[in-house]
């Protein structure tokens, strides 16, 4: 059975390829939409596609430059395939519920700090805080059961439990993507065809468009306005040894020499030459590589 044994990261700028070869991949927040909820997810993204399906008017068109890595190596460093979900599916509804679960620690913290002394059998937490969208019934019942008479230890335990559930479910959110998406022109396309894989960053967290009160989240607006990559710090970079890079895709013939110069800067020349000679590393234009693609 024929397999696609490589993952590719594409870009429309040669300078990005240069940066990756010198410093590694740098993560950014990427916009996703689940139902009516807009979200920013931190990641480095790859596509498990055949090179014949890359280019203008093809399945994948993110630019004429790319870095390819071996799929088996990707699994060793926790790069995972995403789960594609369609609208109103079981998985998409689960993702929506995850957002509701993330509300619990925030509300309990807010209640302890400012409103818990006002909460009693007649006045519930959610009478002081209006949430948009409405929380699922399980979350509502839990929050409404807390009052100033509730044991502080129990409140802390509930908060720890909700936080742990949220943390354990984080990667389900990170590794989910809508089956259909819209491009910048507003046209619908089938994202499923891209066979996306992701390297995620749990410590960075995701960013919702609105806060617990349904108001615009300033962090969401700020990140959306910033140029990518969003994170250049050393500890966030995904570095791939040259031995695990299979393809370097350029747009112009003259850029092949520039790539070699970059590789020789950080590696033994004999190592690079041997990788190319043994065909473990291929440097070329997309149009050339398509002829020999798997």
CSV table of C-alpha atoms in Angstrom, one decimal:
chain,number,residue,atom,x,y,z
A,1,UNK,CA,0.0,0.0,0.0
A,2,UNK,CA,1.4,3.4,-0.9
A,3,UNK,CA,2.0,5.8,2.0
A,4,UNK,CA,2.9,9.4,2.3
A,5,UNK,CA,6.0,9.2,4.5
A,6,UNK,CA,6.7,12.9,4.9
A,7,UNK,CA,5.2,16.0,6.6
A,8,UNK,CA,5.7,19.4,5.0
A,9,UNK,CA,5.6,22.9,6.5
A,10,UNK,CA,4.9,25.5,3.7
A,11,UNK,CA,5.5,29.2,3.6
A,12,UNK,CA,5.5,32.0,1.0
A,13,UNK,CA,8.8,33.6,2.1
A,14,UNK,CA,12.4,32.4,1.7
A,15,UNK,CA,13.4,34.2,4.9
A,16,UNK,CA,11.1,31.8,6.9
A,17,UNK,CA,13.0,28.8,5.4
A,18,UNK,CA,16.3,30.5,6.4
A,19,UNK,CA,15.0,31.1,9.9
A,20,UNK,CA,13.9,27.5,10.3
A,21,UNK,CA,17.2,26.1,9.1
A,22,UNK,CA,19.1,28.4,11.5
A,23,UNK,CA,16.9,28.6,14.6
A,24,UNK,CA,14.1,26.0,14.2
A,25,UNK,CA,10.4,26.4,13.8
A,26,UNK,CA,8.8,29.2,15.8
A,27,UNK,CA,5.1,28.8,17.0
A,28,UNK,CA,2.3,31.2,16.4
A,29,UNK,CA,-1.4,31.4,17.3
A,30,UNK,CA,-3.6,30.1,14.5
A,31,UNK,CA,-7.3,31.0,14.2
A,32,UNK,CA,-9.9,28.2,14.4
A,33,UNK,CA,-13.7,28.4,14.5
A,34,UNK,CA,-15.9,25.8,16.2
A,35,UNK,CA,-19.6,26.6,15.8
A,36,UNK,CA,-19.9,30.3,16.7
A,37,UNK,CA,-16.7,30.3,18.9
A,38,UNK,CA,-13.5,31.8,17.5
A,39,UNK,CA,-10.3,30.6,19.1
A,40,UNK,CA,-6.5,31.0,18.8
A,41,UNK,CA,-4.4,27.9,19.1
A,42,UNK,CA,-0.6,27.9,19.5
A,43,UNK,CA,1.2,25.5,17.2
A,44,UNK,CA,3.6,24.6,14.4
A,45,UNK,CA,1.7,23.1,11.6
A,46,UNK,CA,2.6,20.4,9.0
A,47,UNK,CA,0.8,18.7,6.1
A,48,UNK,CA,0.9,15.0,5.3
A,49,UNK,CA,0.2,15.4,1.6
A,50,UNK,CA,1.8,14.4,-1.7
A,51,UNK,CA,3.8,17.1,-3.4
A,52,UNK,CA,1.7,16.7,-6.5
A,53,UNK,CA,-1.2,18.2,-4.5
A,54,UNK,CA,0.8,21.3,-3.5
A,55,UNK,CA,0.6,24.6,-5.5
A,56,UNK,CA,-1.8,27.1,-6.9
A,57,UNK,CA,-5.3,25.7,-7.3
A,58,UNK,CA,-4.3,22.5,-5.6
A,59,UNK,CA,-5.2,20.9,-2.3
A,60,UNK,CA,-2.5,22.9,-0.4
A,61,UNK,CA,-1.4,26.4,-1.3
A,62,UNK,CA,0.5,28.1,1.5
A,63,UNK,CA,3.5,29.2,-0.6
A,64,UNK,CA,6.3,27.9,-2.8
A,65,UNK,CA,8.8,27.2,0.0
A,66,UNK,CA,8.8,24.3,2.4
A,67,UNK,CA,10.5,22.1,4.8
A,68,UNK,CA,9.9,18.3,4.8
A,69,UNK,CA,10.5,15.9,7.7
A,70,UNK,CA,10.0,12.2,8.0
A,71,UNK,CA,6.7,11.1,9.4
A,72,UNK,CA,8.2,8.4,11.6
A,73,UNK,CA,10.4,11.0,13.2
A,74,UNK,CA,7.5,13.4,13.7
A,75,UNK,CA,5.7,10.8,15.9
A,76,UNK,CA,8.9,10.5,18.0
A,77,UNK,CA,8.8,14.2,18.9
A,78,UNK,CA,5.0,14.4,19.6
A,79,UNK,CA,3.8,15.9,16.3
A,80,UNK,CA,0.3,14.6,16.0
A,81,UNK,CA,-2.3,14.3,13.2
A,82,UNK,CA,-5.4,16.5,13.9
A,83,UNK,CA,-8.9,15.2,14.2
A,84,UNK,CA,-11.3,16.8,11.7
A,85,UNK,CA,-14.8,17.6,13.0
A,86,UNK,CA,-17.9,18.6,11.2
A,87,UNK,CA,-20.5,21.1,12.4
A,88,UNK,CA,-22.7,19.9,15.2
A,89,UNK,CA,-20.9,16.6,15.5
A,90,UNK,CA,-20.2,14.8,18.7
A,91,UNK,CA,-16.6,15.9,18.8
A,92,UNK,CA,-17.5,19.6,18.0
A,93,UNK,CA,-20.1,19.6,20.8
A,94,UNK,CA,-17.4,18.1,23.1
A,95,UNK,CA,-15.1,21.0,22.3
A,96,UNK,CA,-17.8,23.5,23.1
A,97,UNK,CA,-18.3,21.8,26.4
A,98,UNK,CA,-14.6,22.0,27.1
A,99,UNK,CA,-15.0,25.8,27.0
A,100,UNK,CA,-17.7,25.6,29.6
A,101,UNK,CA,-15.5,23.4,31.8
A,102,UNK,CA,-12.7,26.1,31.5
A,103,UNK,CA,-15.2,28.6,33.0
A,104,UNK,CA,-15.4,26.7,36.4
A,105,UNK,CA,-11.9,27.6,37.7
A,106,UNK,CA,-12.3,31.2,36.6
A,107,UNK,CA,-15.7,31.6,38.3
A,108,UNK,CA,-14.6,29.9,41.5
A,109,UNK,CA,-11.5,32.1,41.8
A,110,UNK,CA,-13.7,35.2,41.1
A,111,UNK,CA,-16.3,34.1,43.7
A,112,UNK,CA,-13.6,33.5,46.4
A,113,UNK,CA,-12.1,36.9,45.8
A,114,UNK,CA,-15.2,39.1,45.6
A,115,UNK,CA,-18.7,37.7,45.7
A,116,UNK,CA,-18.7,34.6,47.8
A,117,UNK,CA,-19.8,36.5,50.9
A,118,UNK,CA,-23.0,37.6,49.0
A,119,UNK,CA,-23.9,34.1,47.9
A,120,UNK,CA,-26.4,32.1,50.0
A,121,UNK,CA,-29.4,29.8,49.6
A,122,UNK,CA,-31.4,32.6,48.0
A,123,UNK,CA,-28.6,34.3,46.0
A,124,UNK,CA,-26.6,32.1,43.6
A,125,UNK,CA,-23.2,32.8,42.0
A,126,UNK,CA,-24.7,33.0,38.5
A,127,UNK,CA,-27.0,35.8,39.7
A,128,UNK,CA,-24.0,38.0,40.1
A,129,UNK,CA,-22.2,36.9,37.0
A,130,UNK,CA,-23.8,36.7,33.6
A,131,UNK,CA,-22.1,34.2,31.3
A,132,UNK,CA,-22.3,34.2,27.5
A,133,UNK,CA,-22.9,31.6,26.1
A,134,UNK,CA,-25.1,30.0,28.8
A,135,UNK,CA,-23.1,27.2,30.5
A,136,UNK,CA,-24.1,23.6,30.2
A,137,UNK,CA,-26.5,22.4,33.0
A,138,UNK,CA,-23.8,20.4,34.8
A,139,UNK,CA,-21.6,23.5,35.2
A,140,UNK,CA,-24.6,25.7,36.2
A,141,UNK,CA,-25.7,23.3,38.9
A,142,UNK,CA,-22.1,23.0,40.2
A,143,UNK,CA,-21.7,26.7,40.5
A,144,UNK,CA,-25.1,27.3,41.9
A,145,UNK,CA,-24.4,24.8,44.7
A,146,UNK,CA,-21.6,26.9,46.1
A,147,UNK,CA,-22.3,29.5,48.8
A,148,UNK,CA,-20.5,31.2,51.6
A,149,UNK,CA,-21.4,28.3,53.8
A,150,UNK,CA,-19.5,25.8,51.5
A,151,UNK,CA,-16.3,24.5,53.0
A,152,UNK,CA,-13.2,26.4,51.7
A,153,UNK,CA,-11.5,23.0,51.3
A,154,UNK,CA,-14.4,21.7,49.2
A,155,UNK,CA,-14.2,24.8,47.0
A,156,UNK,CA,-10.5,24.4,46.5
A,157,UNK,CA,-10.9,20.7,45.7
A,158,UNK,CA,-13.6,21.5,43.1
A,159,UNK,CA,-11.4,24.1,41.6
A,160,UNK,CA,-8.4,21.6,41.4
A,161,UNK,CA,-10.7,19.0,39.8
A,162,UNK,CA,-12.1,21.4,37.2
A,163,UNK,CA,-8.6,22.6,36.4
A,164,UNK,CA,-7.2,19.1,36.0
A,165,UNK,CA,-10.1,18.2,33.7
A,166,UNK,CA,-9.4,21.3,31.6
A,167,UNK,CA,-5.7,20.6,31.4
A,168,UNK,CA,-6.2,16.9,30.4
A,169,UNK,CA,-8.7,17.9,27.7
A,170,UNK,CA,-6.5,20.7,26.3
A,171,UNK,CA,-4.9,18.5,23.6
A,172,UNK,CA,-8.3,17.4,22.4
A,173,UNK,CA,-9.0,21.1,21.6
A,174,UNK,CA,-5.5,21.7,20.2
A,175,UNK,CA,-5.7,18.7,17.9
A,176,UNK,CA,-9.1,19.3,16.5
A,177,UNK,CA,-9.9,21.3,13.4
A,178,UNK,CA,-13.1,22.0,11.5
A,179,UNK,CA,-13.8,19.8,8.5
A,180,UNK,CA,-14.7,22.9,6.4
A,181,UNK,CA,-13.1,26.3,6.8
A,182,UNK,CA,-13.3,29.7,5.0
A,183,UNK,CA,-10.2,31.3,3.4
A,184,UNK,CA,-9.4,35.0,3.5
A,185,UNK,CA,-11.6,35.5,0.4
A,186,UNK,CA,-14.5,34.0,2.2
A,187,UNK,CA,-14.6,30.9,0.1
A,188,UNK,CA,-15.3,27.5,1.7
A,189,UNK,CA,-12.8,24.8,1.4
A,190,UNK,CA,-12.4,21.3,2.7
A,191,UNK,CA,-9.6,21.5,5.3
A,192,UNK,CA,-9.7,17.7,5.8
A,193,UNK,CA,-7.8,17.3,2.5
A,194,UNK,CA,-4.7,18.9,4.0
A,195,UNK,CA,-4.1,16.0,6.4
A,196,UNK,CA,-2.7,18.4,9.0
A,197,UNK,CA,-0.3,17.5,11.8
A,198,UNK,CA,0.5,19.8,14.7
A,199,UNK,CA,3.2,20.3,17.3
A,200,UNK,CA,1.3,22.0,20.2
A,201,UNK,CA,2.2,24.1,23.2
A,202,UNK,CA,0.2,23.3,26.3
A,203,UNK,CA,2.0,25.9,28.4
A,204,UNK,CA,0.9,28.8,26.1
A,205,UNK,CA,-2.8,27.9,26.3
A,206,UNK,CA,-5.5,28.8,23.8
A,207,UNK,CA,-7.2,32.2,23.6
A,208,UNK,CA,-11.0,32.6,23.2
A,209,UNK,CA,-12.4,35.6,21.3
A,210,UNK,CA,-14.7,36.5,24.2
A,211,UNK,CA,-14.3,36.3,28.0
A,212,UNK,CA,-16.6,34.6,30.5
A,213,UNK,CA,-19.0,37.7,30.3
A,214,UNK,CA,-19.2,37.5,26.5
A,215,UNK,CA,-17.1,40.6,26.1
A,216,UNK,CA,-14.3,40.9,23.5
A,217,UNK,CA,-11.1,39.4,24.9
A,218,UNK,CA,-8.2,41.9,24.6
A,219,UNK,CA,-5.6,39.2,24.3
A,220,UNK,CA,-7.4,37.7,21.3
A,221,UNK,CA,-7.5,41.1,19.6
A,222,UNK,CA,-3.8,41.7,20.4
A,223,UNK,CA,-2.5,38.4,19.1
A,224,UNK,CA,-4.6,38.7,15.9
A,225,UNK,CA,-3.0,42.0,15.2
A,226,UNK,CA,0.6,40.8,15.7
A,227,UNK,CA,2.8,39.6,12.9
A,228,UNK,CA,3.9,35.9,12.9
A,229,UNK,CA,5.8,34.2,14.4
A,230,UNK,CA,4.3,35.1,17.7
A,231,UNK,CA,6.9,33.3,19.8
A,232,UNK,CA,10.7,33.5,19.1
A,233,UNK,CA,12.0,32.6,22.5
A,234,UNK,CA,14.6,29.8,22.5
A,235,UNK,CA,12.5,27.5,24.8
A,236,UNK,CA,9.5,27.6,22.3
A,237,UNK,CA,11.5,26.7,19.2
A,238,UNK,CA,11.0,23.3,17.5
A,239,UNK,CA,14.4,22.4,16.3
A,240,UNK,CA,14.9,19.6,13.8
A,241,UNK,CA,18.4,18.1,13.2
A,242,UNK,CA,19.4,18.2,9.6
A,243,UNK,CA,19.5,14.4,9.5
A,244,UNK,CA,15.7,14.4,10.1
A,245,UNK,CA,14.9,17.0,7.4
A,246,UNK,CA,14.0,15.2,4.1
A,247,UNK,CA,13.2,18.1,1.8
A,248,UNK,CA,14.0,21.8,1.4
A,249,UNK,CA,11.7,23.4,-1.2
A,250,UNK,CA,12.6,26.7,-2.8
A,251,UNK,CA,11.1,28.8,-5.6
A,252,UNK,CA,14.1,29.9,-7.6
A,253,UNK,CA,17.2,28.0,-8.8
A,254,UNK,CA,19.5,30.6,-7.2
A,255,UNK,CA,18.0,29.9,-3.8
A,256,UNK,CA,19.4,26.4,-3.8
A,257,UNK,CA,22.9,27.7,-3.4
A,258,UNK,CA,21.7,30.0,-0.6
A,259,UNK,CA,20.2,27.0,1.2
A,260,UNK,CA,23.5,25.1,0.9
A,261,UNK,CA,25.4,28.1,2.3
A,262,UNK,CA,23.0,28.2,5.3
A,263,UNK,CA,23.4,24.5,5.9
A,264,UNK,CA,27.2,24.6,5.7
A,265,UNK,CA,27.2,27.4,8.3
A,266,UNK,CA,25.7,25.1,11.0
A,267,UNK,CA,26.8,21.7,9.9
A,268,UNK,CA,29.9,19.8,8.6
A,269,UNK,CA,30.1,20.2,4.9
A,270,UNK,CA,30.7,16.4,4.5
A,271,UNK,CA,27.6,15.6,6.4
A,272,UNK,CA,25.4,17.8,4.2
A,273,UNK,CA,27.1,16.4,1.0
A,274,UNK,CA,26.6,12.8,2.1
A,275,UNK,CA,22.9,13.4,2.9
A,276,UNK,CA,22.3,14.9,-0.5
A,277,UNK,CA,24.4,12.2,-2.3
A,278,UNK,CA,22.4,9.4,-0.5
A,279,UNK,CA,19.1,11.2,-1.3
A,280,UNK,CA,18.2,11.5,2.3
A,281,UNK,CA,18.0,15.2,1.8
A,282,UNK,CA,16.6,16.8,-1.3
A,283,UNK,CA,16.9,20.5,-2.2
A,284,UNK,CA,14.9,21.7,-5.1
A,285,UNK,CA,12.0,23.6,-6.6
A,286,UNK,CA,8.5,22.4,-6.1
A,287,UNK,CA,8.0,21.8,-9.9
A,288,UNK,CA,11.1,19.6,-9.9
A,289,UNK,CA,10.2,17.6,-6.8
A,290,UNK,CA,6.8,16.8,-8.1
A,291,UNK,CA,8.2,14.7,-10.8
A,292,UNK,CA,9.9,12.5,-8.2
A,293,UNK,CA,7.3,12.8,-5.5
A,294,UNK,CA,6.2,9.7,-3.6
